[in-house]
mmCIF file with all atom_site columns, C-alpha atoms in Angstrom:
data_model
loop_
_atom_site.group_PDB
_atom_site.id
_atom_site.type_symbol
_atom_site.label_atom_id
_atom_site.label_alt_id
_atom_site.label_comp_id
_atom_site.label_asym_id
_atom_site.label_entity_id
_atom_site.label_seq_id
_atom_site.pdbx_PDB_ins_code
_atom_site.Cartn_x
_atom_site.Cartn_y
_atom_site.Cartn_z
_atom_site.occupancy
_atom_site.B_iso_or_equiv
_atom_site.pdbx_formal_charge
_atom_site.auth_seq_id
_atom_site.auth_comp_id
_atom_site.auth_asym_id
_atom_site.auth_atom_id
_atom_site.pdbx_PDB_model_num
ATOM 1   C CA . UNK A 1 1   ? 14.234  -9.302  -8.650  1.00 53.00 ? 1   UNK A CA 1
ATOM 2   C CA . UNK A 1 2   ? 13.787  -5.926  -9.339  1.00 55.00 ? 2   UNK A CA 1
ATOM 3   C CA . UNK A 1 3   ? 13.110  -2.751  -7.169  1.00 56.00 ? 3   UNK A CA 1
ATOM 4   C CA . UNK A 1 4   ? 10.087  -1.076  -8.774  1.00 75.00 ? 4   UNK A CA 1
ATOM 5   C CA . UNK A 1 5   ? 10.681  2.668   -10.027 1.00 77.00 ? 5   UNK A CA 1
ATOM 6   C CA . UNK A 1 6   ? 6.944   3.663   -11.857 1.00 86.00 ? 6   UNK A CA 1
ATOM 7   C CA . UNK A 1 7   ? 3.379   1.944   -12.000 1.00 89.00 ? 7   UNK A CA 1
ATOM 8   C CA . UNK A 1 8   ? 1.450   0.972   -15.067 1.00 91.00 ? 8   UNK A CA 1
ATOM 9   C CA . UNK A 1 9   ? -1.192  3.620   -16.632 1.00 89.00 ? 9   UNK A CA 1
ATOM 10  C CA . UNK A 1 10  ? -4.160  3.620   -15.483 1.00 89.00 ? 10  UNK A CA 1
ATOM 11  C CA . UNK A 1 11  ? -5.495  2.779   -19.190 1.00 92.00 ? 11  UNK A CA 1
ATOM 12  C CA . UNK A 1 12  ? -3.391  -0.677  -19.220 1.00 94.00 ? 12  UNK A CA 1
ATOM 13  C CA . UNK A 1 13  ? -4.618  -1.335  -15.415 1.00 93.00 ? 13  UNK A CA 1
ATOM 14  C CA . UNK A 1 14  ? -8.081  -0.568  -16.600 1.00 92.00 ? 14  UNK A CA 1
ATOM 15  C CA . UNK A 1 15  ? -8.396  -1.944  -19.596 1.00 96.00 ? 15  UNK A CA 1
ATOM 16  C CA . UNK A 1 16  ? -6.965  -5.213  -17.968 1.00 96.00 ? 16  UNK A CA 1
ATOM 17  C CA . UNK A 1 17  ? -8.796  -5.785  -15.642 1.00 94.00 ? 17  UNK A CA 1
ATOM 18  C CA . UNK A 1 18  ? -12.534 -5.381  -18.030 1.00 95.00 ? 18  UNK A CA 1
ATOM 19  C CA . UNK A 1 19  ? -11.020 -8.341  -19.846 1.00 97.00 ? 19  UNK A CA 1
ATOM 20  C CA . UNK A 1 20  ? -10.298 -10.256 -16.115 1.00 97.00 ? 20  UNK A CA 1
ATOM 21  C CA . UNK A 1 21  ? -14.323 -9.074  -15.658 1.00 95.00 ? 21  UNK A CA 1
ATOM 22  C CA . UNK A 1 22  ? -15.134 -10.194 -18.928 1.00 95.00 ? 22  UNK A CA 1
ATOM 23  C CA . UNK A 1 23  ? -13.721 -13.704 -18.383 1.00 96.00 ? 23  UNK A CA 1
ATOM 24  C CA . UNK A 1 24  ? -15.432 -13.719 -14.992 1.00 95.00 ? 24  UNK A CA 1
ATOM 25  C CA . UNK A 1 25  ? -18.596 -13.349 -16.374 1.00 94.00 ? 25  UNK A CA 1
ATOM 26  C CA . UNK A 1 26  ? -18.437 -16.175 -18.753 1.00 94.00 ? 26  UNK A CA 1
ATOM 27  C CA . UNK A 1 27  ? -17.299 -18.652 -16.643 1.00 94.00 ? 27  UNK A CA 1
ATOM 28  C CA . UNK A 1 28  ? -19.382 -17.647 -13.254 1.00 93.00 ? 28  UNK A CA 1
ATOM 29  C CA . UNK A 1 29  ? -22.717 -18.242 -16.311 1.00 92.00 ? 29  UNK A CA 1
ATOM 30  C CA . UNK A 1 30  ? -22.209 -21.338 -16.275 1.00 92.00 ? 30  UNK A CA 1
ATOM 31  C CA . UNK A 1 31  ? -23.472 -21.611 -12.529 1.00 87.00 ? 31  UNK A CA 1
ATOM 32  C CA . UNK A 1 32  ? -25.559 -18.873 -12.690 1.00 86.00 ? 32  UNK A CA 1
ATOM 33  C CA . UNK A 1 33  ? -27.068 -15.809 -14.522 1.00 85.00 ? 33  UNK A CA 1
ATOM 34  C CA . UNK A 1 34  ? -25.102 -12.852 -14.081 1.00 78.00 ? 34  UNK A CA 1
ATOM 35  C CA . UNK A 1 35  ? -28.404 -11.214 -14.506 1.00 81.00 ? 35  UNK A CA 1
ATOM 36  C CA . UNK A 1 36  ? -30.106 -12.459 -11.319 1.00 87.00 ? 36  UNK A CA 1
ATOM 37  C CA . UNK A 1 37  ? -26.732 -12.721 -9.413  1.00 86.00 ? 37  UNK A CA 1
ATOM 38  C CA . UNK A 1 38  ? -23.865 -10.707 -9.741  1.00 83.00 ? 38  UNK A CA 1
ATOM 39  C CA . UNK A 1 39  ? -21.942 -12.335 -6.635  1.00 90.00 ? 39  UNK A CA 1
ATOM 40  C CA . UNK A 1 40  ? -20.708 -15.411 -8.302  1.00 92.00 ? 40  UNK A CA 1
ATOM 41  C CA . UNK A 1 41  ? -18.381 -12.995 -10.976 1.00 91.00 ? 41  UNK A CA 1
ATOM 42  C CA . UNK A 1 42  ? -17.025 -11.749 -8.065  1.00 93.00 ? 42  UNK A CA 1
ATOM 43  C CA . UNK A 1 43  ? -16.171 -14.589 -6.024  1.00 94.00 ? 43  UNK A CA 1
ATOM 44  C CA . UNK A 1 44  ? -14.411 -15.908 -9.474  1.00 95.00 ? 44  UNK A CA 1
ATOM 45  C CA . UNK A 1 45  ? -12.819 -12.761 -9.949  1.00 95.00 ? 45  UNK A CA 1
ATOM 46  C CA . UNK A 1 46  ? -11.222 -12.726 -6.469  1.00 96.00 ? 46  UNK A CA 1
ATOM 47  C CA . UNK A 1 47  ? -10.606 -16.684 -6.583  1.00 97.00 ? 47  UNK A CA 1
ATOM 48  C CA . UNK A 1 48  ? -9.100  -16.507 -9.907  1.00 97.00 ? 48  UNK A CA 1
ATOM 49  C CA . UNK A 1 49  ? -6.950  -13.035 -8.813  1.00 97.00 ? 49  UNK A CA 1
ATOM 50  C CA . UNK A 1 50  ? -5.734  -14.954 -5.932  1.00 97.00 ? 50  UNK A CA 1
ATOM 51  C CA . UNK A 1 51  ? -4.432  -17.254 -7.656  1.00 97.00 ? 51  UNK A CA 1
ATOM 52  C CA . UNK A 1 52  ? -2.815  -15.046 -10.890 1.00 97.00 ? 52  UNK A CA 1
ATOM 53  C CA . UNK A 1 53  ? -1.461  -12.607 -8.675  1.00 97.00 ? 53  UNK A CA 1
ATOM 54  C CA . UNK A 1 54  ? -0.015  -14.689 -5.920  1.00 96.00 ? 54  UNK A CA 1
ATOM 55  C CA . UNK A 1 55  ? 1.435   -17.598 -8.345  1.00 97.00 ? 55  UNK A CA 1
ATOM 56  C CA . UNK A 1 56  ? 2.819   -15.564 -11.184 1.00 96.00 ? 56  UNK A CA 1
ATOM 57  C CA . UNK A 1 57  ? 1.780   -11.649 -10.862 1.00 96.00 ? 57  UNK A CA 1
ATOM 58  C CA . UNK A 1 58  ? -0.192  -11.635 -13.242 1.00 97.00 ? 58  UNK A CA 1
ATOM 59  C CA . UNK A 1 59  ? -3.611  -12.249 -14.668 1.00 97.00 ? 59  UNK A CA 1
ATOM 60  C CA . UNK A 1 60  ? -5.173  -12.876 -18.275 1.00 97.00 ? 60  UNK A CA 1
ATOM 61  C CA . UNK A 1 61  ? -5.350  -9.755  -18.540 1.00 97.00 ? 61  UNK A CA 1
ATOM 62  C CA . UNK A 1 62  ? -2.245  -8.058  -17.132 1.00 97.00 ? 62  UNK A CA 1
ATOM 63  C CA . UNK A 1 63  ? -0.339  -10.184 -19.356 1.00 97.00 ? 63  UNK A CA 1
ATOM 64  C CA . UNK A 1 64  ? -2.779  -9.789  -22.569 1.00 97.00 ? 64  UNK A CA 1
ATOM 65  C CA . UNK A 1 65  ? -1.908  -5.998  -21.773 1.00 97.00 ? 65  UNK A CA 1
ATOM 66  C CA . UNK A 1 66  ? 1.637   -7.200  -20.636 1.00 96.00 ? 66  UNK A CA 1
ATOM 67  C CA . UNK A 1 67  ? 1.839   -5.184  -16.900 1.00 96.00 ? 67  UNK A CA 1
ATOM 68  C CA . UNK A 1 68  ? 1.912   -6.961  -14.147 1.00 96.00 ? 68  UNK A CA 1
ATOM 69  C CA . UNK A 1 69  ? 1.796   -7.219  -9.895  1.00 96.00 ? 69  UNK A CA 1
ATOM 70  C CA . UNK A 1 70  ? 5.049   -7.139  -8.266  1.00 95.00 ? 70  UNK A CA 1
ATOM 71  C CA . UNK A 1 71  ? 5.688   -7.276  -4.462  1.00 95.00 ? 71  UNK A CA 1
ATOM 72  C CA . UNK A 1 72  ? 6.891   -3.116  -3.445  1.00 91.00 ? 72  UNK A CA 1
ATOM 73  C CA . UNK A 1 73  ? 9.407   -2.480  -3.413  1.00 83.00 ? 73  UNK A CA 1
ATOM 74  C CA . UNK A 1 74  ? 11.149  -5.830  -4.214  1.00 90.00 ? 74  UNK A CA 1
ATOM 75  C CA . UNK A 1 75  ? 9.515   -6.583  -7.102  1.00 90.00 ? 75  UNK A CA 1
ATOM 76  C CA . UNK A 1 76  ? 8.799   -10.198 -6.556  1.00 92.00 ? 76  UNK A CA 1
ATOM 77  C CA . UNK A 1 77  ? 5.676   -12.489 -6.591  1.00 95.00 ? 77  UNK A CA 1
ATOM 78  C CA . UNK A 1 78  ? 2.904   -10.863 -4.025  1.00 96.00 ? 78  UNK A CA 1
ATOM 79  C CA . UNK A 1 79  ? 2.285   -15.085 -3.429  1.00 96.00 ? 79  UNK A CA 1
ATOM 80  C CA . UNK A 1 80  ? -1.059  -15.827 -2.502  1.00 97.00 ? 80  UNK A CA 1
ATOM 81  C CA . UNK A 1 81  ? -1.800  -14.859 1.113   1.00 97.00 ? 81  UNK A CA 1
ATOM 82  C CA . UNK A 1 82  ? -1.037  -10.700 -0.112  1.00 97.00 ? 82  UNK A CA 1
ATOM 83  C CA . UNK A 1 83  ? -3.462  -12.116 -3.495  1.00 97.00 ? 83  UNK A CA 1
ATOM 84  C CA . UNK A 1 84  ? -6.097  -12.710 -1.841  1.00 97.00 ? 84  UNK A CA 1
ATOM 85  C CA . UNK A 1 85  ? -6.234  -9.713  0.934   1.00 96.00 ? 85  UNK A CA 1
ATOM 86  C CA . UNK A 1 86  ? -5.522  -7.321  -2.811  1.00 95.00 ? 86  UNK A CA 1
ATOM 87  C CA . UNK A 1 87  ? -8.410  -9.239  -4.574  1.00 95.00 ? 87  UNK A CA 1
ATOM 88  C CA . UNK A 1 88  ? -11.296 -8.658  -1.466  1.00 95.00 ? 88  UNK A CA 1
ATOM 89  C CA . UNK A 1 89  ? -9.913  -5.002  -1.983  1.00 93.00 ? 89  UNK A CA 1
ATOM 90  C CA . UNK A 1 90  ? -9.943  -5.119  -5.541  1.00 91.00 ? 90  UNK A CA 1
ATOM 91  C CA . UNK A 1 91  ? -14.060 -7.124  -5.469  1.00 88.00 ? 91  UNK A CA 1
ATOM 92  C CA . UNK A 1 92  ? -14.832 -4.489  -3.577  1.00 86.00 ? 92  UNK A CA 1
ATOM 93  C CA . UNK A 1 93  ? -13.894 -1.354  -6.484  1.00 80.00 ? 93  UNK A CA 1
ATOM 94  C CA . UNK A 1 94  ? -13.149 1.953   -4.041  1.00 73.00 ? 94  UNK A CA 1
ATOM 95  C CA . UNK A 1 95  ? -9.361  1.162   -2.753  1.00 77.00 ? 95  UNK A CA 1
ATOM 96  C CA . UNK A 1 96  ? -8.855  0.838   -6.278  1.00 78.00 ? 96  UNK A CA 1
ATOM 97  C CA . UNK A 1 97  ? -9.907  3.775   -7.646  1.00 79.00 ? 97  UNK A CA 1
ATOM 98  C CA . UNK A 1 98  ? -7.665  6.011   -4.664  1.00 84.00 ? 98  UNK A CA 1
ATOM 99  C CA . UNK A 1 99  ? -4.042  6.337   -6.365  1.00 85.00 ? 99  UNK A CA 1
ATOM 100 C CA . UNK A 1 100 ? -0.926  7.808   -4.851  1.00 90.00 ? 100 UNK A CA 1
ATOM 101 C CA . UNK A 1 101 ? 1.520   9.675   -5.935  1.00 87.00 ? 101 UNK A CA 1
ATOM 102 C CA . UNK A 1 102 ? 3.210   6.541   -6.523  1.00 87.00 ? 102 UNK A CA 1
ATOM 103 C CA . UNK A 1 103 ? -0.450  5.245   -8.836  1.00 86.00 ? 103 UNK A CA 1
ATOM 104 C CA . UNK A 1 104 ? -0.657  2.447   -5.640  1.00 90.00 ? 104 UNK A CA 1
ATOM 105 C CA . UNK A 1 105 ? -4.334  2.170   -4.757  1.00 89.00 ? 105 UNK A CA 1
ATOM 106 C CA . UNK A 1 106 ? -5.351  1.231   -1.453  1.00 91.00 ? 106 UNK A CA 1
ATOM 107 C CA . UNK A 1 107 ? -5.587  -2.435  -2.418  1.00 93.00 ? 107 UNK A CA 1
ATOM 108 C CA . UNK A 1 108 ? -1.862  -2.014  -3.672  1.00 93.00 ? 108 UNK A CA 1
ATOM 109 C CA . UNK A 1 109 ? -0.897  -0.802  -0.673  1.00 93.00 ? 109 UNK A CA 1
ATOM 110 C CA . UNK A 1 110 ? -2.675  -2.477  1.830   1.00 94.00 ? 110 UNK A CA 1
ATOM 111 C CA . UNK A 1 111 ? -1.474  -6.103  0.035   1.00 95.00 ? 111 UNK A CA 1
ATOM 112 C CA . UNK A 1 112 ? 2.424   -4.648  -0.246  1.00 95.00 ? 112 UNK A CA 1
ATOM 113 C CA . UNK A 1 113 ? 2.226   -4.478  -3.963  1.00 95.00 ? 113 UNK A CA 1
ATOM 114 C CA . UNK A 1 114 ? 2.505   -2.469  -7.522  1.00 94.00 ? 114 UNK A CA 1
ATOM 115 C CA . UNK A 1 115 ? 1.404   -2.971  -10.769 1.00 94.00 ? 115 UNK A CA 1
ATOM 116 C CA . UNK A 1 116 ? 3.574   -2.358  -13.401 1.00 94.00 ? 116 UNK A CA 1
ATOM 117 C CA . UNK A 1 117 ? 4.752   -2.063  -16.999 1.00 94.00 ? 117 UNK A CA 1
ATOM 118 C CA . UNK A 1 118 ? 6.103   -5.482  -18.312 1.00 93.00 ? 118 UNK A CA 1
ATOM 119 C CA . UNK A 1 119 ? 9.727   -4.228  -20.448 1.00 85.00 ? 119 UNK A CA 1
ATOM 120 C CA . UNK A 1 120 ? 9.440   -5.626  -23.661 1.00 82.00 ? 120 UNK A CA 1
ATOM 121 C CA . UNK A 1 121 ? 12.252  -7.682  -24.770 1.00 77.00 ? 121 UNK A CA 1
ATOM 122 C CA . UNK A 1 122 ? 15.381  -7.118  -27.051 1.00 73.00 ? 122 UNK A CA 1
ATOM 123 C CA . UNK A 1 123 ? 14.799  -9.070  -30.419 1.00 66.00 ? 123 UNK A CA 1
ATOM 124 C CA . UNK A 1 124 ? 17.929  -11.332 -31.317 1.00 70.00 ? 124 UNK A CA 1
#
């Protein structure tokens, strides 16, 4: 595990959220029309974030944009419990837009996490 030095930028974070949201809308549309009911997509987002962040530290959108959610301050995986807390708060959206000087939203501070860039591995 590695200590966290800098937060990921707002652009990659927002981009990853948009990618994940589109995937959740597609999945939720198999069960309900997002135009008629919005809560199924939010439920899919909460479940997907809990699973992917809790076990792997990255959602599909985060992986594409080379960022990850890590335990603060040691850099490990946050686990399912903290992943669920973070995902529920993210589903409320308001905590995600209130950032502190470290670039951590209220949802990150409550879950003890931080979104950081994934370093590029050196070419062999």
